[in-house]
Coordinates of C-alpha atoms in Angstrom, one line a residue:
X1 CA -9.8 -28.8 -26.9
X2 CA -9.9 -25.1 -27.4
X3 CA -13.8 -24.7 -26.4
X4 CA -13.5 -27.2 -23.3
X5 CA -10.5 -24.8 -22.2
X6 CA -12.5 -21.9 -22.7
X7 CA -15.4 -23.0 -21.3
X8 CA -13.5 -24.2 -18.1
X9 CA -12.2 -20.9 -17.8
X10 CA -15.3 -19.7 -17.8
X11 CA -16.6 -22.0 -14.9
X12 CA -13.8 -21.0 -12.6
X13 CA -14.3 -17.2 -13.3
X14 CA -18.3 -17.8 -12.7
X15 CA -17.5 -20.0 -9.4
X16 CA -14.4 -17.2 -8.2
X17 CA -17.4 -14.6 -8.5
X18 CA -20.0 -16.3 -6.6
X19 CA -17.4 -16.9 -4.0
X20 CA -16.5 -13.9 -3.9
X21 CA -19.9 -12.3 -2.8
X22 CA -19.5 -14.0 0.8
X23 CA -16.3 -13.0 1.7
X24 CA -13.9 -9.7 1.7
X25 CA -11.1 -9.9 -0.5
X26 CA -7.9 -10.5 -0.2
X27 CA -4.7 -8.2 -0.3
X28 CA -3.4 -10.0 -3.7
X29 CA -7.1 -9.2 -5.5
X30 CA -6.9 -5.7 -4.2
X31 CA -3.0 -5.5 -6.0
X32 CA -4.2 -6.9 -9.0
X33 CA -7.4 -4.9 -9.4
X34 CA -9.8 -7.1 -9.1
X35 CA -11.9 -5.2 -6.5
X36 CA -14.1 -2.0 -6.4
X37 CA -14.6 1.0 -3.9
X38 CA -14.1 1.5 -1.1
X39 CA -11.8 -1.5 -1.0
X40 CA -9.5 -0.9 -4.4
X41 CA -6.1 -0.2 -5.0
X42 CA -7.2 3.9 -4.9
X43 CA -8.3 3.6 -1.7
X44 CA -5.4 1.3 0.0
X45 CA -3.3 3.8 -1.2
X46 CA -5.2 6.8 0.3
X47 CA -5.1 5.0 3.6
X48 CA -1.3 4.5 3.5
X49 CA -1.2 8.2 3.0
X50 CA -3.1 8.9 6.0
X51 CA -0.4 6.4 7.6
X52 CA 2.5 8.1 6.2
X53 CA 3.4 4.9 4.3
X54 CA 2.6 5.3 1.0
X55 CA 6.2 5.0 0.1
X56 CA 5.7 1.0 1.2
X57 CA 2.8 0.3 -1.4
X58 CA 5.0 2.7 -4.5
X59 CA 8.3 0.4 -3.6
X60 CA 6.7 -2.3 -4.4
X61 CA 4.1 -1.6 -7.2
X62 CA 7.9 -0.1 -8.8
X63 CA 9.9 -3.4 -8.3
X64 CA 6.6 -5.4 -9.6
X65 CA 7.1 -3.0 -12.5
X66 CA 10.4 -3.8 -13.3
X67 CA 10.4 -7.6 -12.9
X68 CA 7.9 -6.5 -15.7
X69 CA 10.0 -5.0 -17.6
X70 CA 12.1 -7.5 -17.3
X71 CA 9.9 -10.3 -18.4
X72 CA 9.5 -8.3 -21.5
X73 CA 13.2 -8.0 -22.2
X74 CA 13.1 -12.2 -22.1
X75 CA 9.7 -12.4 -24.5
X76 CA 12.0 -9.8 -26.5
X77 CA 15.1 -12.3 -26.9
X78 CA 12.4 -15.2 -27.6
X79 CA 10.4 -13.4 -30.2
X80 CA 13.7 -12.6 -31.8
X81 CA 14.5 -15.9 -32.2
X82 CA 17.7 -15.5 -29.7
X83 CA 18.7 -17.6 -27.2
X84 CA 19.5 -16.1 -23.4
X85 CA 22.4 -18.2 -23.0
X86 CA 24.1 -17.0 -26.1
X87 CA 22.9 -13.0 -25.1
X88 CA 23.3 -12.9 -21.4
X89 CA 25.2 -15.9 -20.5
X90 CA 26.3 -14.5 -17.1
X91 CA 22.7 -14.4 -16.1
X92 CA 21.9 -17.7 -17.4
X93 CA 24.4 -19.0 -15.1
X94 CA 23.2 -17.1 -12.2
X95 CA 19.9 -18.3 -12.7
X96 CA 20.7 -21.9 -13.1
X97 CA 22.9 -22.0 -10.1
X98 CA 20.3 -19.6 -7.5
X99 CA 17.4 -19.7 -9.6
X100 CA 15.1 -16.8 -11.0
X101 CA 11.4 -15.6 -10.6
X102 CA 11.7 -15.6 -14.3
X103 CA 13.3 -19.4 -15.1
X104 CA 9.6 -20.5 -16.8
X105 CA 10.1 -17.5 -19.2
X106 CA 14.0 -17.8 -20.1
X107 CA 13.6 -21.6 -20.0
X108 CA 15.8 -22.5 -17.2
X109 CA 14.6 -26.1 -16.3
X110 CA 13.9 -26.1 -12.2
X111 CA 15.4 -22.6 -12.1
X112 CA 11.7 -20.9 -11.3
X113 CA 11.1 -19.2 -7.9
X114 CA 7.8 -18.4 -6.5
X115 CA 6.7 -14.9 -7.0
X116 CA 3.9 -12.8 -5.1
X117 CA 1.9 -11.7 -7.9
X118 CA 4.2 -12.3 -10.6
X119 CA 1.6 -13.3 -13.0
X120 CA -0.1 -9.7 -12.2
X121 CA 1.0 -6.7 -14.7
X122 CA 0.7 -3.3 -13.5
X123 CA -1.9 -1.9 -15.2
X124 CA -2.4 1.7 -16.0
X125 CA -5.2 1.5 -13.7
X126 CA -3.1 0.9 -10.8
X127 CA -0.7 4.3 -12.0
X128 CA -3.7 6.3 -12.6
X129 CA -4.9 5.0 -8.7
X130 CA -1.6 6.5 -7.5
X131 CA -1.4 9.6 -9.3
X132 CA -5.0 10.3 -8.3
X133 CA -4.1 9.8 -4.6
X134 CA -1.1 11.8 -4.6
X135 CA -2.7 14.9 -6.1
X136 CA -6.0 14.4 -4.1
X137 CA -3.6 14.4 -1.2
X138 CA -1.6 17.4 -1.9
X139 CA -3.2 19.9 0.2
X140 CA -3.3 17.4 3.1
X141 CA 0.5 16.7 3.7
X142 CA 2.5 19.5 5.9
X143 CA 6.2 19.5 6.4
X144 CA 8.2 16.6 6.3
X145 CA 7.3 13.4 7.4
X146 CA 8.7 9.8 7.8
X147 CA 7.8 7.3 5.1
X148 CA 6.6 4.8 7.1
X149 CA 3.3 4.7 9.3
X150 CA 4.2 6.0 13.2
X151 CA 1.6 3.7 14.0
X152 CA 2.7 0.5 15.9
X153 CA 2.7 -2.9 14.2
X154 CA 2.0 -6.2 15.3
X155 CA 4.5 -7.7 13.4
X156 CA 8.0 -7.2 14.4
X157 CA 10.5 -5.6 12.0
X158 CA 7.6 -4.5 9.7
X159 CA 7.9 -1.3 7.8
X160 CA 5.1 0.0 9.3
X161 CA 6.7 -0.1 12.8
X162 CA 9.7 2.6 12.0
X163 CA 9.5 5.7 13.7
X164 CA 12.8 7.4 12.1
X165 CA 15.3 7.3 9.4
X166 CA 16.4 4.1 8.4
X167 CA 19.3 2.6 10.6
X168 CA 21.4 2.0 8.0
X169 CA 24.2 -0.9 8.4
X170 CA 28.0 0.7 8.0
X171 CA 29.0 -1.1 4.7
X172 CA 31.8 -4.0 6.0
X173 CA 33.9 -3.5 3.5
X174 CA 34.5 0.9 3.5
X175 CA 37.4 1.6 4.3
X176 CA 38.0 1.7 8.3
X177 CA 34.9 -0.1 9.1
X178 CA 35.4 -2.7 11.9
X179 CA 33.3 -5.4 12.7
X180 CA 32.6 -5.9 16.7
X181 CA 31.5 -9.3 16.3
X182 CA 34.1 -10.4 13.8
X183 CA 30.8 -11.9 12.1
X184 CA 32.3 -10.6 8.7
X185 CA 35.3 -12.8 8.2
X186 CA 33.1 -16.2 9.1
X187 CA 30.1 -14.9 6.6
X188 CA 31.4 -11.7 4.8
X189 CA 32.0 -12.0 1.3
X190 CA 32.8 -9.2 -1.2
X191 CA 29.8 -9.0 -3.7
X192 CA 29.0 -6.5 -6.1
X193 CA 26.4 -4.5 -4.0
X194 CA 28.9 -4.2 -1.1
X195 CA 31.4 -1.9 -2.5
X196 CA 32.7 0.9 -0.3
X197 CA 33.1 4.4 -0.9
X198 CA 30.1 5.0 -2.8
X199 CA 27.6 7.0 -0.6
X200 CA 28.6 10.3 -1.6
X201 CA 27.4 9.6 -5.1
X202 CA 24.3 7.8 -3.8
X203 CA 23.5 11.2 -2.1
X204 CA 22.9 13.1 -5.8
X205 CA 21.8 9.9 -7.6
X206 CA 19.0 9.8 -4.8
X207 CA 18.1 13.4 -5.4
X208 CA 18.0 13.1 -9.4
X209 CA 16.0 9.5 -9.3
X210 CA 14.0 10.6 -7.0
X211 CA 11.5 12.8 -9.2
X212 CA 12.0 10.3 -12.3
X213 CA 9.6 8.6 -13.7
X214 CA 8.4 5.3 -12.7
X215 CA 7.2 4.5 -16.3
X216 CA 9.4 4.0 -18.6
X217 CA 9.1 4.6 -22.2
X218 CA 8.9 1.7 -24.4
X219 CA 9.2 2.4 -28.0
X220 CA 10.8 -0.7 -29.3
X221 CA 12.6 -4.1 -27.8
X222 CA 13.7 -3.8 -24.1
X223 CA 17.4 -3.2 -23.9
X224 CA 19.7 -4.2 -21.3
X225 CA 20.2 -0.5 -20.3
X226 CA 16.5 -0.2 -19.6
X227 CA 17.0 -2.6 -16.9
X228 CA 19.5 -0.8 -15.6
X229 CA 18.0 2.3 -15.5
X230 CA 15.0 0.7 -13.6
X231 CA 17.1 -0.9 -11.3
X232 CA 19.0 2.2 -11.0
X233 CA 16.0 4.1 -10.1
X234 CA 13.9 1.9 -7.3
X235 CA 17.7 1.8 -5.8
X236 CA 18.0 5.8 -6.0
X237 CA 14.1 6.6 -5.0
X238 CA 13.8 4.0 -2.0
X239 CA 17.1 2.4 -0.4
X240 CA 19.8 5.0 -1.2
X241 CA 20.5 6.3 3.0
X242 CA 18.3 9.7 3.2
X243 CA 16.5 9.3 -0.3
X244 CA 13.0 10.8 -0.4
X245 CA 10.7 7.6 -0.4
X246 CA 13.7 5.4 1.3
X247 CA 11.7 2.9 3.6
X248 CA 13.1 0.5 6.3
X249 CA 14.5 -2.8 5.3
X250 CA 15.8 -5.3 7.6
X251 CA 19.5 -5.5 8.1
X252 CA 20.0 -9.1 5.9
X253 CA 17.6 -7.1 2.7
X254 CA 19.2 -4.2 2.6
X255 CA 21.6 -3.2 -0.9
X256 CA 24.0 -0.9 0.3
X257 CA 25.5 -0.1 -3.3
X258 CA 24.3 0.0 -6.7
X259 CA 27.4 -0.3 -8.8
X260 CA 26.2 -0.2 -12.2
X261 CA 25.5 3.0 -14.1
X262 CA 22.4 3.8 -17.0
X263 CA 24.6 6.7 -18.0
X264 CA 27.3 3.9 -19.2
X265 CA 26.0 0.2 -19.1
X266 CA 28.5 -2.8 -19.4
X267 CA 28.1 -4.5 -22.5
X268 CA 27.0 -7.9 -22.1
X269 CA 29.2 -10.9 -23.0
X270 CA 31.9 -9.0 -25.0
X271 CA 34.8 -9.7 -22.8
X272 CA 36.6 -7.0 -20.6
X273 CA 36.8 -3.4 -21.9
X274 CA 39.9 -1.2 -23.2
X275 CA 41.9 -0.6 -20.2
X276 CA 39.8 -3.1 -18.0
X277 CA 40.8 -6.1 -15.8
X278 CA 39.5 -9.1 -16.0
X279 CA 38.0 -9.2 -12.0
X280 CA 36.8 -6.0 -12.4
X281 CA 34.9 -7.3 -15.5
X282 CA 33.6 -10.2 -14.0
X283 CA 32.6 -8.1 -11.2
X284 CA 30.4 -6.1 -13.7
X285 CA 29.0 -9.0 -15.0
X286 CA 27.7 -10.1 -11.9
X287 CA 26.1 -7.4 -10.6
X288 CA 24.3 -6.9 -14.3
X289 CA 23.0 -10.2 -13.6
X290 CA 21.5 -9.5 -10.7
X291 CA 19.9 -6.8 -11.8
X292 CA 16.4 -8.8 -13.2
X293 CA 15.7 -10.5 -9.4
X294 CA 17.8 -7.7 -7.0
X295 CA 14.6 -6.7 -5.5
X296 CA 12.9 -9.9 -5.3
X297 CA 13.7 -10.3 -1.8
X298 CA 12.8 -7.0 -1.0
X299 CA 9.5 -7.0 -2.2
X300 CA 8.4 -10.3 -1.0
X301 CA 9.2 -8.8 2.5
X302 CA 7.1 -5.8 1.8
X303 CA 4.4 -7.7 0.9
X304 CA 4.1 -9.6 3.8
X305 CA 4.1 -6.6 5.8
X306 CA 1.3 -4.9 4.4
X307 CA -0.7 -7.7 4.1
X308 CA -0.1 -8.7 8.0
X309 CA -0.2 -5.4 9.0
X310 CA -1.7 -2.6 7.1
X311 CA -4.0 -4.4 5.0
X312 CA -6.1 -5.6 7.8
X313 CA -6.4 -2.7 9.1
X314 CA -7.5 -0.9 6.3
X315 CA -10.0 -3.8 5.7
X316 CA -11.8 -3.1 9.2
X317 CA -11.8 0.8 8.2
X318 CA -13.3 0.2 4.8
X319 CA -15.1 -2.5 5.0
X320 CA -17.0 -2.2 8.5
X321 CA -16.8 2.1 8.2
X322 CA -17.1 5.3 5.5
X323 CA -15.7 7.6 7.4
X324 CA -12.2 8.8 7.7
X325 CA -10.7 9.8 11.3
X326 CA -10.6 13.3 10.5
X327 CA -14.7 13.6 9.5
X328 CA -15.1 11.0 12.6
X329 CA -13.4 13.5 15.4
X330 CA -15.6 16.4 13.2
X331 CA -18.5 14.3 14.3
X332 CA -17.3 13.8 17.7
X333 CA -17.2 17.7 18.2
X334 CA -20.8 18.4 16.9
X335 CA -22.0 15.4 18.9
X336 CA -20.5 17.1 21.7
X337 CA -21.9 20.5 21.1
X338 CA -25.4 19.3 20.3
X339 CA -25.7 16.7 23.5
X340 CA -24.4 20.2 25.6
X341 CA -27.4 22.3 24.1
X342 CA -29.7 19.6 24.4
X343 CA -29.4 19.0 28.0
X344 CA -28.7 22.8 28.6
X345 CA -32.5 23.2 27.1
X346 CA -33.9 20.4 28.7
X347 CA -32.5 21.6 32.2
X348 CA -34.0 25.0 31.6
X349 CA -37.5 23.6 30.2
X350 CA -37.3 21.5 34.0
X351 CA -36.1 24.0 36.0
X352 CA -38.5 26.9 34.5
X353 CA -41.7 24.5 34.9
X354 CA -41.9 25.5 31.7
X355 CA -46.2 24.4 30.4
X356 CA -47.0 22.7 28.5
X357 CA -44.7 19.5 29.5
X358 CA -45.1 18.2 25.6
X359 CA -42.8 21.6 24.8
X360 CA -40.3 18.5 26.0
X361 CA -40.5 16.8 23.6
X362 CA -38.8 18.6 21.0
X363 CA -35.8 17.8 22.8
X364 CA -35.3 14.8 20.7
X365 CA -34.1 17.6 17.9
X366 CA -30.6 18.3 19.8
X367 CA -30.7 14.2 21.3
X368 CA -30.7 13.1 17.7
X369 CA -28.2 14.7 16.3
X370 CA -26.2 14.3 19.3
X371 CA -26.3 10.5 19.6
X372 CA -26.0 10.2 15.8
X373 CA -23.0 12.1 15.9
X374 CA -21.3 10.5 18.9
X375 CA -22.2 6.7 17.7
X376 CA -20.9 7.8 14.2
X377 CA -17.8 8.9 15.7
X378 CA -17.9 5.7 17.9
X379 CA -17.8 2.7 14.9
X380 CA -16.3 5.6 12.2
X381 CA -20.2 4.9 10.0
X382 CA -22.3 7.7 9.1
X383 CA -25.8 5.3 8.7
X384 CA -27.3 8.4 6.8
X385 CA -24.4 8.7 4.1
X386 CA -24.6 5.3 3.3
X387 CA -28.3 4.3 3.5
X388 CA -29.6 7.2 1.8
X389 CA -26.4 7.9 -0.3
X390 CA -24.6 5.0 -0.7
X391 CA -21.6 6.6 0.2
X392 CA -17.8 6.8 1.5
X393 CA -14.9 8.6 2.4
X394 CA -11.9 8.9 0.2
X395 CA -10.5 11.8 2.1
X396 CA -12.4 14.2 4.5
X397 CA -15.6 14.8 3.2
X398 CA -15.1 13.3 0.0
X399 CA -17.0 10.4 -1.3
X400 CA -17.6 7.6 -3.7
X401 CA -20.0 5.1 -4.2
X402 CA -19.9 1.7 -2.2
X403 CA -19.6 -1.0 -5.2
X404 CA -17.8 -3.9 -3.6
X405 CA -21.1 -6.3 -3.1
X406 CA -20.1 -8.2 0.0
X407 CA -18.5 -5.2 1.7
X408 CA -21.6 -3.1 1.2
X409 CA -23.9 -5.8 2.8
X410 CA -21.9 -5.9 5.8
X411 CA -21.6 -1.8 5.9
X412 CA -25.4 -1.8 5.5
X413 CA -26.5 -4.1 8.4
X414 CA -24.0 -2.1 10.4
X415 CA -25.5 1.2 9.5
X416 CA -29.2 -0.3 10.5
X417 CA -27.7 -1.4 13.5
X418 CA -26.4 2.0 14.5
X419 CA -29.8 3.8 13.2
X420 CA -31.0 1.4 15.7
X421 CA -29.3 2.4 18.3
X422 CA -29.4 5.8 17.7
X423 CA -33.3 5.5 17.8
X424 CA -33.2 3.4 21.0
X425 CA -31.1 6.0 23.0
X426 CA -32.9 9.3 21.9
X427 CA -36.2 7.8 22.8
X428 CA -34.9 7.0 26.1
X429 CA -33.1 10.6 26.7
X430 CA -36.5 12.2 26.0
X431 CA -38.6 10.2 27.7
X432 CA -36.8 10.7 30.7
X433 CA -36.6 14.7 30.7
X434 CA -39.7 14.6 29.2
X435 CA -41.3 12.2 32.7
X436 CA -39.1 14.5 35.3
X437 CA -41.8 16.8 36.9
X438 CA -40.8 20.5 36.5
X439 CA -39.2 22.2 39.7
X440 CA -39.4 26.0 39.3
X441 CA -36.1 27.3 41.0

């Protein structure tokens, strides 16, 4: 039973890989690094930079690592031979009444939700791929910046469509906060993330969470606290009003308070504390057990949006180009500059009556270059870096090698094409100021 399992693993691996080699891949292969250059993780991640929405990509490769962390704290409780119902009854409730990404692991029957890329751990491949960005990327960033992409979306309400700070919702229940629709008393309820009063401690959380670490350390069974903390952190680097990294979130997704502390977790399932009531316990309780799926929503909404909007594009920069804009507008200025001395020669050679005529003929120097720069610039493919080098841009004038085997077919029939073209249109240039008949002014 063993081998046949094995062995039909083996199959679908074998056929995944053949498939593979006729098609471009897909966002959740690039998130779980299963492709290579130039259409990795690395390389998604330097184009969100270049887009001013790296912050998108961090939220949710953070969230994915806390629902990991999570998962862990579960396998914990099982290896221990404990039970979550008896250790975290509060969440086993929760979970069995509005189910959890993580029911097949606690062992909630029916309580299971589907996850994007739950089954994928972050590796330290994919935190190695966004350190490496960010200190590649150092010298290119300048002043403040939003954290989303300027650039406008085709999908409404995405991320990438922001072009400010986040319009953040007044929180219904602060104190003197009215609703003009009178909405809240048909739908409003109070819930433990919807506490007023809190922002002005948000404001410092944000500022000390913000240049924590994403990794936490792990040098024994997950705790409770450790969950906090993580939560505590994605809440303080990303959706705390005026964080650092804080991205848009639709209104309905957005957490407007994080009432729990790491400083000074709640015990769990030890009845209220000294000097505690019993709502404001319960209250506790249910905002700790939220803690393993508060993001769930949120991150599910990101990834739809960078993989209906950014994702493609990055897909037709990488996969059908190797250049970035900023070596393609270089190009466009030396295709420029070489097309004006070309013509300025080939002008003088006419007007001179300069003999012999094939003198003309060297004219195809300045023509080459020009048109190789200009088409370059024209469909972002340098045919010369990639034919002869087998190269492309990470960042301006940086390269690495083209491994992904479909995208490099495609990026080489497009770089013969453009060689092509460039040949075609230089003969033609010189051929025609070489056939003019010289008219000595």
């Amino acid at each position: 039973m063993a081998d046949e399992k094995e062995l039909l693993a083996a199959q679908e691996k074998e056929t995944w890989a053949n498939e593979r080699r006729n098609r471009l891949p897909t966002f959740r292969e690039v998130l779980a690094r299963q492709t290579k250059p130039p259409v990795d993780l690395f390389m998604f991640y330097l184009f969100l930079q270049r887009e001013g929405a790296e912050d998108v990509l961090d939220f949710w490769l953070d969230v994915q690592q806390h629902e990991n962390l999570c998962r862990a704290y579960f396998k914990d409780l099982k290896k221990a031979g404990k039970s979550v119902k008896d250790e975290w009854p509060h969440y086993y409730d929760f979970a069995r009444r509005r189910g959890s990404i993580y029911g097949t692991v606690v062992g909630i029957p029916g309580a299971g939700k589907r996850s994007t890329m739950s089954s994928a751990e972050v590796s330290e491949e994919e935190r190695q791929a966004r350190n490496e960005a960010q200190t590649s990327q150092q010298g290119h960033a300048a002043g403040g910046r939003a954290t989303v992409s300027p650039r406008a979306s085709g999908v409404p309400g995405s991320p990438f469509d922001w072009k400010g700070p986040t319009p953040v919702n007044p929180d219904p229940f602060q104190r003197g906060y009215t609703s003009p629709s009178g909405s809240h008393a048909q739908h409003g309820s109070v819930t433990p993330f919807s506490g007023g009063g809190r922002f002005g401690r948000y404001s410092s959380m944000a500022k000390r969470l913000s240049r924590a670490p994403t990794i936490l350390p792990r040098d024994g069974p997950v705790s409770h606290a450790a969950l906090i903390a993580s939560a505590e952190r994605i809440y303080g680097r990303y959706l705390v009003p005026g964080a650092e990294k804080e991205i848009y979130l639709p209104p309905s997704l957005r957490i407007h308070s994080f009432m729990l502390s790491s400083d000074n977790p709640p015990p769990m399932a030890t009845g209220p504390g000294l000097g505690q009531g019993k709502e404001e316990y319960e209250m506790e309780q249910a905002a700790l057990a939220q803690v393993p799926d508060m993001f769930h929503s949120q991150k599910e909404y990101v990834f739809s949006a960078m993989e209906q909007d950014a994702f493609p594009r990055f897909l037709r920069a990488k996969a059908f180009g190797n250049l970035t804009p900023v070596s393609a507008l270089v190009r466009l200025v030396l295709g420029l500059l070489s097309l004006w001395i070309g013509l300025s020669t080939g002008f003088a050679l006419i007007f001179l009556d300069i003999k012999p005529k094939s003198k003309r003929f060297f004219l195809f120097i300045p023509f080459t270059l020009a048109i190789l720069f200009l088409v370059s610039h024209q469909y972002e493919l340098d045919p010369i870096l990639l034919l002869v080098f087998n190269q492309s841009e990470t960042t301006p004038f940086r390269t690495l090698a083209v491994r992904e085997p479909y995208v490099k077919k495609l990026l080489v029939g497009r770089a013969i094409w453009v060689s092509v073209l460039v040949a075609v249109l230089t003969t033609i240039l010189t051929i025609i100021f070489w056939a003019v008949p010289g008219h000595r002014l």
